[in-house]
PDB file of C-alpha atoms in Angstrom:
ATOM      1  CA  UNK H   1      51.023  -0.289 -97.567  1.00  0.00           C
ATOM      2  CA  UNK H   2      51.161   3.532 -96.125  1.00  0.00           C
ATOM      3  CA  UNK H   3      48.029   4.895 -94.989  1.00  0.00           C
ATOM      4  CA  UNK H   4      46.899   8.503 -96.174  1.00  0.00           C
ATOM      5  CA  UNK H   5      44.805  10.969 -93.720  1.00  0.00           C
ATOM      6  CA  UNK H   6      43.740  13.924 -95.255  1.00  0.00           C
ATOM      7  CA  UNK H   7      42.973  16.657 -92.613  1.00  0.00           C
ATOM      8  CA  UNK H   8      40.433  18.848 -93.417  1.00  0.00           C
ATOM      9  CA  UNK H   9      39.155  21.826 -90.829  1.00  0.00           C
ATOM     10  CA  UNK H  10      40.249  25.418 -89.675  1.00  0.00           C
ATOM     11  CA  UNK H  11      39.123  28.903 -89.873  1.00  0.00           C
ATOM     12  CA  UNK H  12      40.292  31.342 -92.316  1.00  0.00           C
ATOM     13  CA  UNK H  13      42.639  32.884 -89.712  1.00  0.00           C
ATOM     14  CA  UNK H  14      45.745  31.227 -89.991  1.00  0.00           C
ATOM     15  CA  UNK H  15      46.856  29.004 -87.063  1.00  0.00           C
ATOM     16  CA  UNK H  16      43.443  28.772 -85.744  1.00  0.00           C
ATOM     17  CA  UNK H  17      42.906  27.046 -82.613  1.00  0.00           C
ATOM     18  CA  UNK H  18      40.853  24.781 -84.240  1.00  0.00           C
ATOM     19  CA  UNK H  19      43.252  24.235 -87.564  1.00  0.00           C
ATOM     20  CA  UNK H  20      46.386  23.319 -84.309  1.00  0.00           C
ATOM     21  CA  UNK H  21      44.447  20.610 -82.923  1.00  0.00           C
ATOM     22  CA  UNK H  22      43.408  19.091 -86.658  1.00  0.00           C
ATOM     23  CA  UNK H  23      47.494  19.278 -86.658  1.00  0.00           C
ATOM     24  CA  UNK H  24      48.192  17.740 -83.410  1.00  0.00           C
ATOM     25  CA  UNK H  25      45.625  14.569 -84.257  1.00  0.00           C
ATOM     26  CA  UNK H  26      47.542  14.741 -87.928  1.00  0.00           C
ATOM     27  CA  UNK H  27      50.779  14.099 -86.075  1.00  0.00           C
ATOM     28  CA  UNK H  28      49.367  11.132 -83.721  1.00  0.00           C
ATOM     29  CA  UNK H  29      48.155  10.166 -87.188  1.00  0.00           C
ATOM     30  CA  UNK H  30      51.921  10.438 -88.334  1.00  0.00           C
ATOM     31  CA  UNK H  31      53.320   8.981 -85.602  1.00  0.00           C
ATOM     32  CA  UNK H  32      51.563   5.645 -86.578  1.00  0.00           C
ATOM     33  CA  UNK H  33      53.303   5.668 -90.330  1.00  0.00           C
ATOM     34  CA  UNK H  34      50.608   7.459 -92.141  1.00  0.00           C
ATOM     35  CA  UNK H  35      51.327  10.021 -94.837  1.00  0.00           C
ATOM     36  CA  UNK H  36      48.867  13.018 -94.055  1.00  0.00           C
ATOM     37  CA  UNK H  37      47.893  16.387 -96.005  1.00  0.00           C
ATOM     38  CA  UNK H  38      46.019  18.786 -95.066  1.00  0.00           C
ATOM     39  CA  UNK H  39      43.179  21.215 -96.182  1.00  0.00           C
ATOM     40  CA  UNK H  40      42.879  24.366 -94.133  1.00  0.00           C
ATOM     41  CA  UNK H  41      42.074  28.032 -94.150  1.00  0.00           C
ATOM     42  CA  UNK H  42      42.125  29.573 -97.540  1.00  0.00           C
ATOM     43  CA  UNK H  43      42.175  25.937 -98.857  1.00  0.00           C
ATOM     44  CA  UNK H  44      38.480  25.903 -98.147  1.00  0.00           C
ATOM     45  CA  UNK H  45      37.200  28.431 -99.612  1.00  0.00           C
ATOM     46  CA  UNK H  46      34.900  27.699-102.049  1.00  0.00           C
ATOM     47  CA  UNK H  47      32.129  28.786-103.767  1.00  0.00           C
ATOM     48  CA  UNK H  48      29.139  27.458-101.852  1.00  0.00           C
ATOM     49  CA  UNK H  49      28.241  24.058-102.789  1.00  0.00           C
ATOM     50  CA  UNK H  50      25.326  23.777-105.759  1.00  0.00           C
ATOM     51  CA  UNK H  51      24.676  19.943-106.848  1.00  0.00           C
ATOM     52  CA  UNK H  52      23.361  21.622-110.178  1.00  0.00           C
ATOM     53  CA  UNK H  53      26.713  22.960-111.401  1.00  0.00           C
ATOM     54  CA  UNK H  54      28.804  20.562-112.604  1.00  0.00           C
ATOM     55  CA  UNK H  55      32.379  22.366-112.596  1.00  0.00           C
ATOM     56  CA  UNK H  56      34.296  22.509-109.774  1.00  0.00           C
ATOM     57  CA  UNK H  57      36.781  25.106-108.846  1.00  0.00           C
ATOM     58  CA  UNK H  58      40.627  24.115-108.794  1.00  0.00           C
ATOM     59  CA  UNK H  59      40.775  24.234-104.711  1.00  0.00           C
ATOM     60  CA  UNK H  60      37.108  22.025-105.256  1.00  0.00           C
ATOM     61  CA  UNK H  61      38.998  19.289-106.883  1.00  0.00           C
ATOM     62  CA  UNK H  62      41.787  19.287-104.739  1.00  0.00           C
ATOM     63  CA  UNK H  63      39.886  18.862-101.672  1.00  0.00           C
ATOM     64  CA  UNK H  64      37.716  16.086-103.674  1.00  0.00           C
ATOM     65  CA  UNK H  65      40.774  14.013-104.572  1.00  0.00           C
ATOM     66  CA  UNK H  66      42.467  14.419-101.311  1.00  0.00           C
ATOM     67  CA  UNK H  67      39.226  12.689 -99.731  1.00  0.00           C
ATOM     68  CA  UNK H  68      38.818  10.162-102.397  1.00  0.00           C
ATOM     69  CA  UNK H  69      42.443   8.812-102.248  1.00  0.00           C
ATOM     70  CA  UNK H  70      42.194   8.838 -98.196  1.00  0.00           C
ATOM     71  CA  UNK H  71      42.013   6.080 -95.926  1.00  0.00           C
ATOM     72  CA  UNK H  72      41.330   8.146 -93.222  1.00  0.00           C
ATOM     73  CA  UNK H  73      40.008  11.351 -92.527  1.00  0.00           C
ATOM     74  CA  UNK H  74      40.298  14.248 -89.753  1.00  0.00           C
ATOM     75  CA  UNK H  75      37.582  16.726 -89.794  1.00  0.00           C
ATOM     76  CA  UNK H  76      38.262  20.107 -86.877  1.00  0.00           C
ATOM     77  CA  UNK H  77      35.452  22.811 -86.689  1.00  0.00           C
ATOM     78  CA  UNK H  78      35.453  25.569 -85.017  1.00  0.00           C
ATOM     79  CA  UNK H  79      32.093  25.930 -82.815  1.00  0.00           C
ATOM     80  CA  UNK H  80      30.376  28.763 -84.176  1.00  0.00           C
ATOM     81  CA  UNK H  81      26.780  29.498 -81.822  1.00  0.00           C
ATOM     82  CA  UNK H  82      26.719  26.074 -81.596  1.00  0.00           C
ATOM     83  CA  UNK H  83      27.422  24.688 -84.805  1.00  0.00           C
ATOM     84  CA  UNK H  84      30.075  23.750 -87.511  1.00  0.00           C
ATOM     85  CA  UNK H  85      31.379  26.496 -89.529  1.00  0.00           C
ATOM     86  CA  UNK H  86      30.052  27.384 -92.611  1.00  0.00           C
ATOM     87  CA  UNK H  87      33.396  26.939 -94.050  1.00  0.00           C
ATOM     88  CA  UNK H  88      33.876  23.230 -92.786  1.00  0.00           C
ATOM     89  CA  UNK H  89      30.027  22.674 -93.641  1.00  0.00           C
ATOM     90  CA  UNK H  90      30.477  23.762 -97.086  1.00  0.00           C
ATOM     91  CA  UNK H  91      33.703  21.665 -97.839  1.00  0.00           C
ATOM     92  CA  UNK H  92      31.491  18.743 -96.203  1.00  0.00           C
ATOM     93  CA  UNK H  93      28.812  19.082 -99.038  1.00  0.00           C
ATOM     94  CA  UNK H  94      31.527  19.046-101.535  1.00  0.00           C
ATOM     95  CA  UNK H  95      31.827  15.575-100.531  1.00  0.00           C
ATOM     96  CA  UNK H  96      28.267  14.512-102.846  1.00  0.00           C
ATOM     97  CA  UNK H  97      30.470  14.577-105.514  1.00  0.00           C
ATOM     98  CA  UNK H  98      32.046  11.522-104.651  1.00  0.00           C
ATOM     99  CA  UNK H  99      28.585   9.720-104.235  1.00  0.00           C
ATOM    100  CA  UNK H 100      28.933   7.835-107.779  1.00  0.00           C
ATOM    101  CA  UNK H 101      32.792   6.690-107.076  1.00  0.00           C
ATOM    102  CA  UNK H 102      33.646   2.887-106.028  1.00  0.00           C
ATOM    103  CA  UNK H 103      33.625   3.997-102.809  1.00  0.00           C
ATOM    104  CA  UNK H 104      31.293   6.764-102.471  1.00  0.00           C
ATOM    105  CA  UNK H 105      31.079   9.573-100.060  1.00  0.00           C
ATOM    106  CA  UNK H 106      33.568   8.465 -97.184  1.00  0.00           C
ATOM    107  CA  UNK H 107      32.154   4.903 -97.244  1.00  0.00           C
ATOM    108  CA  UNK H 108      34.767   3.061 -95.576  1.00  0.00           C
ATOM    109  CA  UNK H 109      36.664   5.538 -93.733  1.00  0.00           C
ATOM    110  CA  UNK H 110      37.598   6.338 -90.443  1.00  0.00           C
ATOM    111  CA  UNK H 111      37.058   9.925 -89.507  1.00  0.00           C
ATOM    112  CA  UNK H 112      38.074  11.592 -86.826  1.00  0.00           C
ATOM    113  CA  UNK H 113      35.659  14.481 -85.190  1.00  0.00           C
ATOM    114  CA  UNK H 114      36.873  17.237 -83.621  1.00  0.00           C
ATOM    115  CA  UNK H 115      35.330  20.686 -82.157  1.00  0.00           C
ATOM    116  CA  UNK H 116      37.226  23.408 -80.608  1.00  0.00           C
ATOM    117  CA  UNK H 117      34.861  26.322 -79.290  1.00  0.00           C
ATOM    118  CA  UNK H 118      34.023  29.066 -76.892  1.00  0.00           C
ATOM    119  CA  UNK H 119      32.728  26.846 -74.415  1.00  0.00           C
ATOM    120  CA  UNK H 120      31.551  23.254 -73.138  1.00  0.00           C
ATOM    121  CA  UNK H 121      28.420  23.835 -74.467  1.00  0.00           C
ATOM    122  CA  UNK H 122      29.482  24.873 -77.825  1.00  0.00           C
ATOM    123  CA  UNK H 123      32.217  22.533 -78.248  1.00  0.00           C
ATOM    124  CA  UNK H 124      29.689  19.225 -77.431  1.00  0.00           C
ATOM    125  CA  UNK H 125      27.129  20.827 -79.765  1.00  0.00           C
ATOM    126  CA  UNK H 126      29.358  20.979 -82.584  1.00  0.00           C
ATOM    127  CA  UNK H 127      31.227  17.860 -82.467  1.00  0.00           C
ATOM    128  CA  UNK H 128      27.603  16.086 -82.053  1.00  0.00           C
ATOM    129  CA  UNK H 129      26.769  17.744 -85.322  1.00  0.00           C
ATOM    130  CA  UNK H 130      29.973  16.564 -87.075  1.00  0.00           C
ATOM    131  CA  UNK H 131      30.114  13.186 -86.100  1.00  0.00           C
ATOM    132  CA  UNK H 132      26.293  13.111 -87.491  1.00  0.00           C
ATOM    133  CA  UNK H 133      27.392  14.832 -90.567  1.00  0.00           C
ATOM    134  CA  UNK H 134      30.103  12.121 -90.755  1.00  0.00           C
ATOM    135  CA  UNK H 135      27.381   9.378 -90.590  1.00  0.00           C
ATOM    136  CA  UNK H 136      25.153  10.766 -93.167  1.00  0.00           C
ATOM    137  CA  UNK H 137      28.542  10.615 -95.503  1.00  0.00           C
ATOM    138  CA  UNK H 138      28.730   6.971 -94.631  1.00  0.00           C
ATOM    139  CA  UNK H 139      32.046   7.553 -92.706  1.00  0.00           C
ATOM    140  CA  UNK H 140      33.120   5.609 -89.509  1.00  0.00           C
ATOM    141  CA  UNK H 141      33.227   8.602 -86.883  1.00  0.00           C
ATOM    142  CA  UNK H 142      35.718   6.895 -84.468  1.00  0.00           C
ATOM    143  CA  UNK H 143      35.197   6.036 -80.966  1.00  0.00           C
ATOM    144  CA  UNK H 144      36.864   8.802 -79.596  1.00  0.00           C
ATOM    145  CA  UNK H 145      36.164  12.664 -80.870  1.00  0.00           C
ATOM    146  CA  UNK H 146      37.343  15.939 -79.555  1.00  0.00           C
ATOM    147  CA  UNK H 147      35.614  18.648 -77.857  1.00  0.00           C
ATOM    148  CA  UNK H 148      37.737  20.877 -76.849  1.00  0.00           C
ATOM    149  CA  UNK H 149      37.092  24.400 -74.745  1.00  0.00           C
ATOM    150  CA  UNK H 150      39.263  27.072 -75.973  1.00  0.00           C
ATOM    151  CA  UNK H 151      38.727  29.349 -72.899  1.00  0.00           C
ATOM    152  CA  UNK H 152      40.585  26.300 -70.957  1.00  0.00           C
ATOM    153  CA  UNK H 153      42.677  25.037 -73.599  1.00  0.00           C
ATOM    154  CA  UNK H 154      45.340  27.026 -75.520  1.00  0.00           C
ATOM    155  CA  UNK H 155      47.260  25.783 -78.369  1.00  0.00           C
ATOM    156  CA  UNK H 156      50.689  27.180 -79.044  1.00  0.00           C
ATOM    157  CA  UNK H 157      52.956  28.325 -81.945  1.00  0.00           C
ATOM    158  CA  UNK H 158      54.978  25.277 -81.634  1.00  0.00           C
ATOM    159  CA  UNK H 159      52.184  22.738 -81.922  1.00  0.00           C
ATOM    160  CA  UNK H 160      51.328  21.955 -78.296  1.00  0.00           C
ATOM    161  CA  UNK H 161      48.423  22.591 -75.585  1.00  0.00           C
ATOM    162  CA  UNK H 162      49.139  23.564 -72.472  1.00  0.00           C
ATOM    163  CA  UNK H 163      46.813  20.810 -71.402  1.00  0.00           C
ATOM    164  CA  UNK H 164      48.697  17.609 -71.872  1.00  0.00           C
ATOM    165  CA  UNK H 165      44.987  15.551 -71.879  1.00  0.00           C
ATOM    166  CA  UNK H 166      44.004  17.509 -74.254  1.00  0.00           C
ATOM    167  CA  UNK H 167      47.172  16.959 -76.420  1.00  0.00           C
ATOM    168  CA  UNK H 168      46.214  12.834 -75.766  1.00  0.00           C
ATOM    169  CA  UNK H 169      42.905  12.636 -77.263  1.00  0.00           C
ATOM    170  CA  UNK H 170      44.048  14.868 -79.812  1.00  0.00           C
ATOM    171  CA  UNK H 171      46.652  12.667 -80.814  1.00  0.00           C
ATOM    172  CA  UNK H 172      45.015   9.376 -79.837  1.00  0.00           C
ATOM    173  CA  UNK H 173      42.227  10.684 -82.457  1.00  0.00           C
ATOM    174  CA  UNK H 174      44.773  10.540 -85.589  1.00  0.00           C
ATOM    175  CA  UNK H 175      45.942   7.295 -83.821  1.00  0.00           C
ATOM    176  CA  UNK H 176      42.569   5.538 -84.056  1.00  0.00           C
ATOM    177  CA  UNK H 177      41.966   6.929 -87.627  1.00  0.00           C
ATOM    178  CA  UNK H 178      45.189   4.298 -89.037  1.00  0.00           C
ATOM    179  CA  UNK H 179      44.181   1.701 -86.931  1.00  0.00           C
ATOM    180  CA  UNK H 180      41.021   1.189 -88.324  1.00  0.00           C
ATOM    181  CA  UNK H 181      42.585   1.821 -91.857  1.00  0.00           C
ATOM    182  CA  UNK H 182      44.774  -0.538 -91.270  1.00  0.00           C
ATOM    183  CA  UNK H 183      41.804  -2.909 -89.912  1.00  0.00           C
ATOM    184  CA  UNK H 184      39.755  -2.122 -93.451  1.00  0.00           C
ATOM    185  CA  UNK H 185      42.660  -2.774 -96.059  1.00  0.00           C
ATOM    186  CA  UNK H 186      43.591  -5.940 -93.769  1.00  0.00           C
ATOM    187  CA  UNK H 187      46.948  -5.099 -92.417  1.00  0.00           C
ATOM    188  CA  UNK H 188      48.459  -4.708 -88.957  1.00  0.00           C
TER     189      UNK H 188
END
């Protein structure tokens, strides 16, 4: 059975920082035989989230059946004043619409946290808030998460850091996301 992670995070600026470390915990991900997507940038722009309307935009339903056909997920935020985006918040909310489905919400699901920000402060502050956001969507926020300092840590064009620890958790992130996949659907 292959594993799908779906990889949801970013800014709108393409190549964030935070968008090339969802990538680089997409490829530990990869590395462990799992097929991954991802939903980034312009991807996530949506209108903002409203439980009362009942249609969804194209880009709505594509992020909604990304996450419900997931095993695993990979959320990346970028810290903004100590906080998730608005744009990762808002795709998060999306995520009600799954609350009726056999598995609702991400019930089930690994989900691998990650903050990149401006700062230690910053970067702690928003990955706390996204592994609670994960919890209150009934996903498995895995042991490790990423907080990750962008005034230490650069990520280049080519899909590195030039801190190689860094690079690790990323990557051992994406790693733990299969393994527990493979732990729920009963496989090695």
């Amino acid at each position: 059975m292959t594993i799908t992670v779906v990889g949801i995070g970013g800014s709108l600026r393409a190549g964030s920082q935070s968008e090339r470390a969802l990538r680089i915990a997409l490829d530990g991900a990869a590395d462990e035989g799992a097929a991954t997507s991802v939903i980034t940038g312009e991807d996530l722009v949506l209108p903002f989230y409203d439980i009362a309307m009942s249609e969804r935009t194209p880009a709505a339903e594509q992020l909604l059946d990304a996450v419900r056909a997931a095993d695993g997920v990979v959320i990346a935020s970028p810290g903004y004043h100590g906080g998730l985006s608005g744009l990762v918040k808002n795709a998060l909310d999306y995520i009600e619409d799954l609350h009726a489905d056999g598995r609702p919400y991400l019930h089930g699901r690994a989900v691998g946290s990650i903050a990149v920000a401006f700062g230690w402060q910053a970067a702690v502050t928003t990955l706390n808030q996204l592994r609670t956001t994960v919890h209150a969507l009934r996903g498995w926020p895995t042991p490790l998460g990423g907080a990750v300092n962008s005034v230490e840590t650069k990520f280049d064009e080519a899909g590195g850091a030039n801190e190689p620890r860094v690079e690790a958790t990323l990557r051992a992130i994406g790693e733990q996301v299969v393994d527990f996949a493979r732990g729920e659907a009963g496989g090695d």
